């Protein structure tokens, strides 16, 4: 992977992690176009995912510090309710990670067909959430957090957008748009960091140099920085988009990309 490829893929990851168009699907498509695979792709994927988590912490720092300060009071309050919702939302993805990790990784190696199909599913979810327009509640319940967590667990499939699935599910359940967007971005921090730590441990255990493959350090750094900066822009942008209810445009985009991906795979 050269520096230009790393720059492009880093920007793609940073933008698509928050925009409801599937970062995993776009990284899979981009890697296939550039002919990048194996350990080199894995090391880069870990780096750019960590970069986007850091961008979330930067953009939503006030919300993160609000949660920590509230939880340190050691008494039930709005902050502990919110933090408990995040913990509850992690249960489904935790189950998938513990019991179905090998099967999920096999799906990631199954080619672009699954990516195209899941992008069409993402488009359908976004369109349905846009036209359903249910009444909005101002407080996220524990039950809703768990259901949104199930949507996040299904979004491990490449092409099925995590932010698109969780935000669309939350909207269909009748939750406030702005609060839901923030919750969708905050709830993914623990799973991504946990997954990155496990994968990094495996890489180091098997030999860091071998795990890096032919990936130059400069490309890794460029991809990391690009993903971080693009993530900062996309995170703030996406919160405004959800608040204004303009997800239908991303539904159209996912439908077009999904259809093109399927056609190129089949033909």
PDB file of N, CA and C in Angstrom, residues 145-223:
ATOM      1  N   UNK A 145     -32.241   0.842  23.937  1.00  0.00           N
ATOM      2  CA  UNK A 145     -30.785   0.711  23.849  1.00  0.00           C
ATOM      3  C   UNK A 145     -30.402  -0.714  23.449  1.00  0.00           C
ATOM      4  N   UNK A 146     -31.089  -1.691  23.997  1.00  0.00           N
ATOM      5  CA  UNK A 146     -30.787  -3.086  23.662  1.00  0.00           C
ATOM      6  C   UNK A 146     -31.142  -3.397  22.210  1.00  0.00           C
ATOM      7  N   UNK A 147     -32.298  -2.900  21.758  1.00  0.00           N
ATOM      8  CA  UNK A 147     -32.721  -3.133  20.372  1.00  0.00           C
ATOM      9  C   UNK A 147     -31.754  -2.454  19.401  1.00  0.00           C
ATOM     10  N   UNK A 148     -31.335  -1.233  19.728  1.00  0.00           N
ATOM     11  CA  UNK A 148     -30.350  -0.536  18.898  1.00  0.00           C
ATOM     12  C   UNK A 148     -29.032  -1.302  18.902  1.00  0.00           C
ATOM     13  N   UNK A 149     -28.691  -1.906  20.046  1.00  0.00           N
ATOM     14  CA  UNK A 149     -27.504  -2.740  20.137  1.00  0.00           C
ATOM     15  C   UNK A 149     -27.585  -3.959  19.224  1.00  0.00           C
ATOM     16  N   UNK A 150     -28.783  -4.538  19.087  1.00  0.00           N
ATOM     17  CA  UNK A 150     -28.983  -5.662  18.154  1.00  0.00           C
ATOM     18  C   UNK A 150     -28.712  -5.211  16.726  1.00  0.00           C
ATOM     19  N   UNK A 151     -29.199  -4.000  16.392  1.00  0.00           N
ATOM     20  CA  UNK A 151     -28.950  -3.446  15.054  1.00  0.00           C
ATOM     21  C   UNK A 151     -27.453  -3.274  14.827  1.00  0.00           C
ATOM     22  N   UNK A 152     -26.726  -2.839  15.855  1.00  0.00           N
ATOM     23  CA  UNK A 152     -25.273  -2.685  15.737  1.00  0.00           C
ATOM     24  C   UNK A 152     -24.602  -4.039  15.529  1.00  0.00           C
ATOM     25  N   UNK A 153     -25.118  -5.077  16.187  1.00  0.00           N
ATOM     26  CA  UNK A 153     -24.537  -6.417  16.040  1.00  0.00           C
ATOM     27  C   UNK A 153     -24.694  -6.931  14.612  1.00  0.00           C
ATOM     28  N   UNK A 154     -25.853  -6.704  14.015  1.00  0.00           N
ATOM     29  CA  UNK A 154     -26.062  -7.122  12.629  1.00  0.00           C
ATOM     30  C   UNK A 154     -25.158  -6.342  11.671  1.00  0.00           C
ATOM     31  N   UNK A 155     -24.793  -5.118  12.073  1.00  0.00           N
ATOM     32  CA  UNK A 155     -23.990  -4.257  11.197  1.00  0.00           C
ATOM     33  C   UNK A 155     -22.527  -4.674  11.128  1.00  0.00           C
ATOM     34  N   UNK A 156     -22.155  -5.793  11.761  1.00  0.00           N
ATOM     35  CA  UNK A 156     -20.798  -6.319  11.557  1.00  0.00           C
ATOM     36  C   UNK A 156     -20.651  -6.855  10.138  1.00  0.00           C
ATOM     37  N   UNK A 157     -21.766  -7.100   9.472  1.00  0.00           N
ATOM     38  CA  UNK A 157     -21.718  -7.568   8.087  1.00  0.00           C
ATOM     39  C   UNK A 157     -21.214  -6.441   7.187  1.00  0.00           C
ATOM     40  N   UNK A 158     -20.235  -6.703   6.345  1.00  0.00           N
ATOM     41  CA  UNK A 158     -19.691  -5.655   5.475  1.00  0.00           C
ATOM     42  C   UNK A 158     -20.739  -5.142   4.491  1.00  0.00           C
ATOM     43  N   UNK A 159     -20.939  -3.834   4.494  1.00  0.00           N
ATOM     44  CA  UNK A 159     -21.943  -3.237   3.620  1.00  0.00           C
ATOM     45  C   UNK A 159     -23.188  -2.796   4.362  1.00  0.00           C
ATOM     46  N   UNK A 160     -23.405  -3.350   5.566  1.00  0.00           N
ATOM     47  CA  UNK A 160     -24.540  -2.929   6.389  1.00  0.00           C
ATOM     48  C   UNK A 160     -24.036  -1.851   7.335  1.00  0.00           C
ATOM     49  N   UNK A 161     -24.440  -0.620   7.098  1.00  0.00           N
ATOM     50  CA  UNK A 161     -23.914   0.517   7.841  1.00  0.00           C
ATOM     51  C   UNK A 161     -24.264   0.450   9.321  1.00  0.00           C
ATOM     52  N   UNK A 162     -23.245   0.604  10.181  1.00  0.00           N
ATOM     53  CA  UNK A 162     -23.489   0.604  11.622  1.00  0.00           C
ATOM     54  C   UNK A 162     -24.288   1.839  12.032  1.00  0.00           C
ATOM     55  N   UNK A 163     -23.807   3.031  11.626  1.00  0.00           N
ATOM     56  CA  UNK A 163     -24.522   4.249  11.992  1.00  0.00           C
ATOM     57  C   UNK A 163     -25.902   4.286  11.340  1.00  0.00           C
ATOM     58  N   UNK A 164     -25.980   3.816  10.090  1.00  0.00           N
ATOM     59  CA  UNK A 164     -27.274   3.785   9.407  1.00  0.00           C
ATOM     60  C   UNK A 164     -28.258   2.859  10.095  1.00  0.00           C
ATOM     61  N   UNK A 165     -27.794   1.678  10.491  1.00  0.00           N
ATOM     62  CA  UNK A 165     -28.666   0.695  11.143  1.00  0.00           C
ATOM     63  C   UNK A 165     -29.118   1.175  12.519  1.00  0.00           C
ATOM     64  N   UNK A 166     -28.168   1.693  13.317  1.00  0.00           N
ATOM     65  CA  UNK A 166     -28.523   2.109  14.672  1.00  0.00           C
ATOM     66  C   UNK A 166     -29.405   3.358  14.670  1.00  0.00           C
ATOM     67  N   UNK A 167     -29.077   4.323  13.817  1.00  0.00           N
ATOM     68  CA  UNK A 167     -29.880   5.548  13.767  1.00  0.00           C
ATOM     69  C   UNK A 167     -31.271   5.259  13.205  1.00  0.00           C
ATOM     70  N   UNK A 168     -31.350   4.467  12.139  1.00  0.00           N
ATOM     71  CA  UNK A 168     -32.651   4.131  11.564  1.00  0.00           C
ATOM     72  C   UNK A 168     -33.506   3.362  12.566  1.00  0.00           C
ATOM     73  N   UNK A 169     -32.898   2.410  13.283  1.00  0.00           N
ATOM     74  CA  UNK A 169     -33.637   1.639  14.285  1.00  0.00           C
ATOM     75  C   UNK A 169     -34.133   2.552  15.401  1.00  0.00           C
ATOM     76  N   UNK A 170     -33.260   3.447  15.862  1.00  0.00           N
ATOM     77  CA  UNK A 170     -33.655   4.376  16.919  1.00  0.00           C
ATOM     78  C   UNK A 170     -34.774   5.311  16.485  1.00  0.00           C
ATOM     79  N   UNK A 171     -34.725   5.780  15.245  1.00  0.00           N
ATOM     80  CA  UNK A 171     -35.792   6.646  14.734  1.00  0.00           C
ATOM     81  C   UNK A 171     -37.115   5.895  14.647  1.00  0.00           C
ATOM     82  N   UNK A 172     -37.056   4.646  14.194  1.00  0.00           N
ATOM     83  CA  UNK A 172     -38.272   3.841  14.095  1.00  0.00           C
ATOM     84  C   UNK A 172     -38.872   3.561  15.478  1.00  0.00           C
ATOM     85  N   UNK A 173     -38.007   3.523  16.499  1.00  0.00           N
ATOM     86  CA  UNK A 173     -38.498   3.327  17.865  1.00  0.00           C
ATOM     87  C   UNK A 173     -39.055   4.616  18.463  1.00  0.00           C
ATOM     88  N   UNK A 174     -38.840   5.729  17.754  1.00  0.00           N
ATOM     89  CA  UNK A 174     -39.419   6.999  18.185  1.00  0.00           C
ATOM     90  C   UNK A 174     -38.538   7.838  19.081  1.00  0.00           C
ATOM     91  N   UNK A 175     -37.218   7.817  18.853  1.00  0.00           N
ATOM     92  CA  UNK A 175     -36.298   8.566  19.700  1.00  0.00           C
ATOM     93  C   UNK A 175     -35.887   9.888  19.064  1.00  0.00           C
ATOM     94  N   UNK A 176     -35.479  10.829  19.918  1.00  0.00           N
ATOM     95  CA  UNK A 176     -35.062  12.150  19.482  1.00  0.00           C
ATOM     96  C   UNK A 176     -33.860  12.071  18.548  1.00  0.00           C
ATOM     97  N   UNK A 177     -33.874  12.835  17.464  1.00  0.00           N
ATOM     98  CA  UNK A 177     -32.855  12.726  16.426  1.00  0.00           C
ATOM     99  C   UNK A 177     -31.457  13.094  16.918  1.00  0.00           C
ATOM    100  N   UNK A 178     -31.327  14.253  17.568  1.00  0.00           N
ATOM    101  CA  UNK A 178     -30.009  14.701  17.999  1.00  0.00           C
ATOM    102  C   UNK A 178     -29.429  13.766  19.060  1.00  0.00           C
ATOM    103  N   UNK A 179     -30.242  13.422  20.056  1.00  0.00           N
ATOM    104  CA  UNK A 179     -29.785  12.518  21.115  1.00  0.00           C
ATOM    105  C   UNK A 179     -29.395  11.175  20.545  1.00  0.00           C
ATOM    106  N   UNK A 180     -30.151  10.703  19.573  1.00  0.00           N
ATOM    107  CA  UNK A 180     -29.900   9.405  18.957  1.00  0.00           C
ATOM    108  C   UNK A 180     -28.585   9.393  18.186  1.00  0.00           C
ATOM    109  N   UNK A 181     -28.293  10.471  17.471  1.00  0.00           N
ATOM    110  CA  UNK A 181     -27.038  10.534  16.714  1.00  0.00           C
ATOM    111  C   UNK A 181     -25.842  10.477  17.653  1.00  0.00           C
ATOM    112  N   UNK A 182     -25.892  11.238  18.748  1.00  0.00           N
ATOM    113  CA  UNK A 182     -24.808  11.222  19.722  1.00  0.00           C
ATOM    114  C   UNK A 182     -24.662   9.847  20.354  1.00  0.00           C
ATOM    115  N   UNK A 183     -25.785   9.225  20.706  1.00  0.00           N
ATOM    116  CA  UNK A 183     -25.738   7.902  21.320  1.00  0.00           C
ATOM    117  C   UNK A 183     -25.154   6.878  20.350  1.00  0.00           C
ATOM    118  N   UNK A 184     -25.527   6.970  19.082  1.00  0.00           N
ATOM    119  CA  UNK A 184     -25.024   6.040  18.072  1.00  0.00           C
ATOM    120  C   UNK A 184     -23.508   6.109  17.954  1.00  0.00           C
ATOM    121  N   UNK A 185     -22.939   7.318  18.060  1.00  0.00           N
ATOM    122  CA  UNK A 185     -21.494   7.474  17.940  1.00  0.00           C
ATOM    123  C   UNK A 185     -20.767   7.074  19.221  1.00  0.00           C
ATOM    124  N   UNK A 186     -21.384   7.359  20.381  1.00  0.00           N
ATOM    125  CA  UNK A 186     -20.740   7.027  21.650  1.00  0.00           C
ATOM    126  C   UNK A 186     -20.788   5.528  21.940  1.00  0.00           C
ATOM    127  N   UNK A 187     -21.864   4.867  21.536  1.00  0.00           N
ATOM    128  CA  UNK A 187     -22.022   3.449  21.857  1.00  0.00           C
ATOM    129  C   UNK A 187     -21.016   2.564  21.127  1.00  0.00           C
ATOM    130  N   UNK A 188     -20.440   3.063  20.055  1.00  0.00           N
ATOM    131  CA  UNK A 188     -19.516   2.238  19.268  1.00  0.00           C
ATOM    132  C   UNK A 188     -18.081   2.320  19.789  1.00  0.00           C
ATOM    133  N   UNK A 189     -17.789   3.291  20.658  1.00  0.00           N
ATOM    134  CA  UNK A 189     -16.416   3.469  21.143  1.00  0.00           C
ATOM    135  C   UNK A 189     -15.894   2.224  21.873  1.00  0.00           C
ATOM    136  N   UNK A 190     -16.601   1.699  22.885  1.00  0.00           N
ATOM    137  CA  UNK A 190     -16.068   0.515  23.594  1.00  0.00           C
ATOM    138  C   UNK A 190     -15.881  -0.711  22.694  1.00  0.00           C
ATOM    139  N   UNK A 191     -16.861  -1.077  21.828  1.00  0.00           N
ATOM    140  CA  UNK A 191     -16.644  -2.257  20.967  1.00  0.00           C
ATOM    141  C   UNK A 191     -15.475  -2.112  20.002  1.00  0.00           C
ATOM    142  N   UNK A 192     -15.319  -0.941  19.380  1.00  0.00           N
ATOM    143  CA  UNK A 192     -14.226  -0.756  18.422  1.00  0.00           C
ATOM    144  C   UNK A 192     -12.876  -0.806  19.125  1.00  0.00           C
ATOM    145  N   UNK A 193     -12.768  -0.134  20.285  1.00  0.00           N
ATOM    146  CA  UNK A 193     -11.517  -0.162  21.027  1.00  0.00           C
ATOM    147  C   UNK A 193     -11.199  -1.573  21.522  1.00  0.00           C
ATOM    148  N   UNK A 194     -12.226  -2.279  21.990  1.00  0.00           N
ATOM    149  CA  UNK A 194     -12.025  -3.648  22.456  1.00  0.00           C
ATOM    150  C   UNK A 194     -11.555  -4.563  21.336  1.00  0.00           C
ATOM    151  N   UNK A 195     -12.186  -4.442  20.179  1.00  0.00           N
ATOM    152  CA  UNK A 195     -11.812  -5.250  19.024  1.00  0.00           C
ATOM    153  C   UNK A 195     -10.389  -4.907  18.566  1.00  0.00           C
ATOM    154  N   UNK A 196     -10.075  -3.610  18.567  1.00  0.00           N
ATOM    155  CA  UNK A 196      -8.735  -3.187  18.141  1.00  0.00           C
ATOM    156  C   UNK A 196      -7.666  -3.718  19.090  1.00  0.00           C
ATOM    157  N   UNK A 197      -7.938  -3.700  20.387  1.00  0.00           N
ATOM    158  CA  UNK A 197      -6.977  -4.200  21.365  1.00  0.00           C
ATOM    159  C   UNK A 197      -6.750  -5.702  21.192  1.00  0.00           C
ATOM    160  N   UNK A 198      -7.832  -6.448  20.963  1.00  0.00           N
ATOM    161  CA  UNK A 198      -7.699  -7.895  20.756  1.00  0.00           C
ATOM    162  C   UNK A 198      -6.901  -8.205  19.495  1.00  0.00           C
ATOM    163  N   UNK A 199      -7.223  -7.487  18.406  1.00  0.00           N
ATOM    164  CA  UNK A 199      -6.507  -7.727  17.149  1.00  0.00           C
ATOM    165  C   UNK A 199      -5.039  -7.318  17.259  1.00  0.00           C
ATOM    166  N   UNK A 200      -4.796  -6.217  17.969  1.00  0.00           N
ATOM    167  CA  UNK A 200      -3.409  -5.780  18.164  1.00  0.00           C
ATOM    168  C   UNK A 200      -2.632  -6.802  18.984  1.00  0.00           C
ATOM    169  N   UNK A 201      -3.273  -7.351  20.010  1.00  0.00           N
ATOM    170  CA  UNK A 201      -2.633  -8.379  20.836  1.00  0.00           C
ATOM    171  C   UNK A 201      -2.261  -9.592  19.989  1.00  0.00           C
ATOM    172  N   UNK A 202      -3.175  -9.996  19.100  1.00  0.00           N
ATOM    173  CA  UNK A 202      -2.899 -11.134  18.226  1.00  0.00           C
ATOM    174  C   UNK A 202      -1.737 -10.831  17.283  1.00  0.00           C
ATOM    175  N   UNK A 203      -1.715  -9.582  16.772  1.00  0.00           N
ATOM    176  CA  UNK A 203      -0.629  -9.189  15.863  1.00  0.00           C
ATOM    177  C   UNK A 203       0.714  -9.217  16.569  1.00  0.00           C
ATOM    178  N   UNK A 204       0.747  -8.651  17.783  1.00  0.00           N
ATOM    179  CA  UNK A 204       2.002  -8.602  18.537  1.00  0.00           C
ATOM    180  C   UNK A 204       2.437 -10.010  18.937  1.00  0.00           C
ATOM    181  N   UNK A 205       1.472 -10.827  19.325  1.00  0.00           N
ATOM    182  CA  UNK A 205       1.779 -12.195  19.726  1.00  0.00           C
ATOM    183  C   UNK A 205       2.357 -12.995  18.570  1.00  0.00           C
ATOM    184  N   UNK A 206       1.845 -12.762  17.380  1.00  0.00           N
ATOM    185  CA  UNK A 206       2.333 -13.488  16.216  1.00  0.00           C
ATOM    186  C   UNK A 206       3.550 -12.850  15.570  1.00  0.00           C
ATOM    187  N   UNK A 207       3.987 -11.725  16.138  1.00  0.00           N
ATOM    188  CA  UNK A 207       5.140 -11.020  15.562  1.00  0.00           C
ATOM    189  C   UNK A 207       4.662  -9.770  14.846  1.00  0.00           C
ATOM    190  N   UNK A 208       4.967  -8.605  15.398  1.00  0.00           N
ATOM    191  CA  UNK A 208       4.445  -7.356  14.844  1.00  0.00           C
ATOM    192  C   UNK A 208       4.910  -7.118  13.413  1.00  0.00           C
ATOM    193  N   UNK A 209       6.175  -7.397  13.154  1.00  0.00           N
ATOM    194  CA  UNK A 209       6.726  -7.173  11.815  1.00  0.00           C
ATOM    195  C   UNK A 209       6.022  -8.044  10.788  1.00  0.00           C
ATOM    196  N   UNK A 210       5.748  -9.301  11.167  1.00  0.00           N
ATOM    197  CA  UNK A 210       5.061 -10.213  10.247  1.00  0.00           C
ATOM    198  C   UNK A 210       3.633  -9.762  10.018  1.00  0.00           C
ATOM    199  N   UNK A 211       2.996  -9.253  11.083  1.00  0.00           N
ATOM    200  CA  UNK A 211       1.600  -8.823  10.970  1.00  0.00           C
ATOM    201  C   UNK A 211       1.461  -7.589  10.085  1.00  0.00           C
ATOM    202  N   UNK A 212       2.484  -6.744  10.070  1.00  0.00           N
ATOM    203  CA  UNK A 212       2.441  -5.543   9.228  1.00  0.00           C
ATOM    204  C   UNK A 212       2.555  -5.885   7.751  1.00  0.00           C
ATOM    205  N   UNK A 213       3.123  -7.042   7.439  1.00  0.00           N
ATOM    206  CA  UNK A 213       3.285  -7.421   6.048  1.00  0.00           C
ATOM    207  C   UNK A 213       4.177  -6.431   5.316  1.00  0.00           C
ATOM    208  N   UNK A 214       3.730  -6.002   4.150  1.00  0.00           N
ATOM    209  CA  UNK A 214       4.504  -5.039   3.349  1.00  0.00           C
ATOM    210  C   UNK A 214       4.021  -3.602   3.555  1.00  0.00           C
ATOM    211  N   UNK A 215       3.221  -3.385   4.616  1.00  0.00           N
ATOM    212  CA  UNK A 215       2.668  -2.061   4.858  1.00  0.00           C
ATOM    213  C   UNK A 215       3.731  -1.116   5.413  1.00  0.00           C
ATOM    214  N   UNK A 216       4.100  -0.065   4.655  1.00  0.00           N
ATOM    215  CA  UNK A 216       5.108   0.889   5.144  1.00  0.00           C
ATOM    216  C   UNK A 216       4.575   1.696   6.326  1.00  0.00           C
ATOM    217  N   UNK A 217       5.446   2.053   7.246  1.00  0.00           N
ATOM    218  CA  UNK A 217       5.045   2.837   8.417  1.00  0.00           C
ATOM    219  C   UNK A 217       4.463   4.189   7.994  1.00  0.00           C
ATOM    220  N   UNK A 218       5.034   4.776   6.952  1.00  0.00           N
ATOM    221  CA  UNK A 218       4.548   6.081   6.477  1.00  0.00           C
ATOM    222  C   UNK A 218       3.104   5.991   6.005  1.00  0.00           C
ATOM    223  N   UNK A 219       2.758   4.905   5.319  1.00  0.00           N
ATOM    224  CA  UNK A 219       1.387   4.709   4.834  1.00  0.00           C
ATOM    225  C   UNK A 219       0.432   4.544   6.005  1.00  0.00           C
ATOM    226  N   UNK A 220       0.870   3.828   7.034  1.00  0.00           N
ATOM    227  CA  UNK A 220       0.038   3.619   8.219  1.00  0.00           C
ATOM    228  C   UNK A 220      -0.244   4.947   8.921  1.00  0.00           C
ATOM    229  N   UNK A 221       0.786   5.779   9.035  1.00  0.00           N
ATOM    230  CA  UNK A 221       0.635   7.081   9.695  1.00  0.00           C
ATOM    231  C   UNK A 221      -0.281   7.998   8.879  1.00  0.00           C
ATOM    232  N   UNK A 222      -0.078   8.031   7.574  1.00  0.00           N
ATOM    233  CA  UNK A 222      -0.903   8.877   6.700  1.00  0.00           C
ATOM    234  C   UNK A 222      -2.365   8.438   6.772  1.00  0.00           C
ATOM    235  N   UNK A 223      -2.612   7.124   6.721  1.00  0.00           N
ATOM    236  CA  UNK A 223      -3.975   6.614   6.809  1.00  0.00           C
ATOM    237  C   UNK A 223      -4.622   6.954   8.133  1.00  0.00           C
TER     238      UNK A 223
END
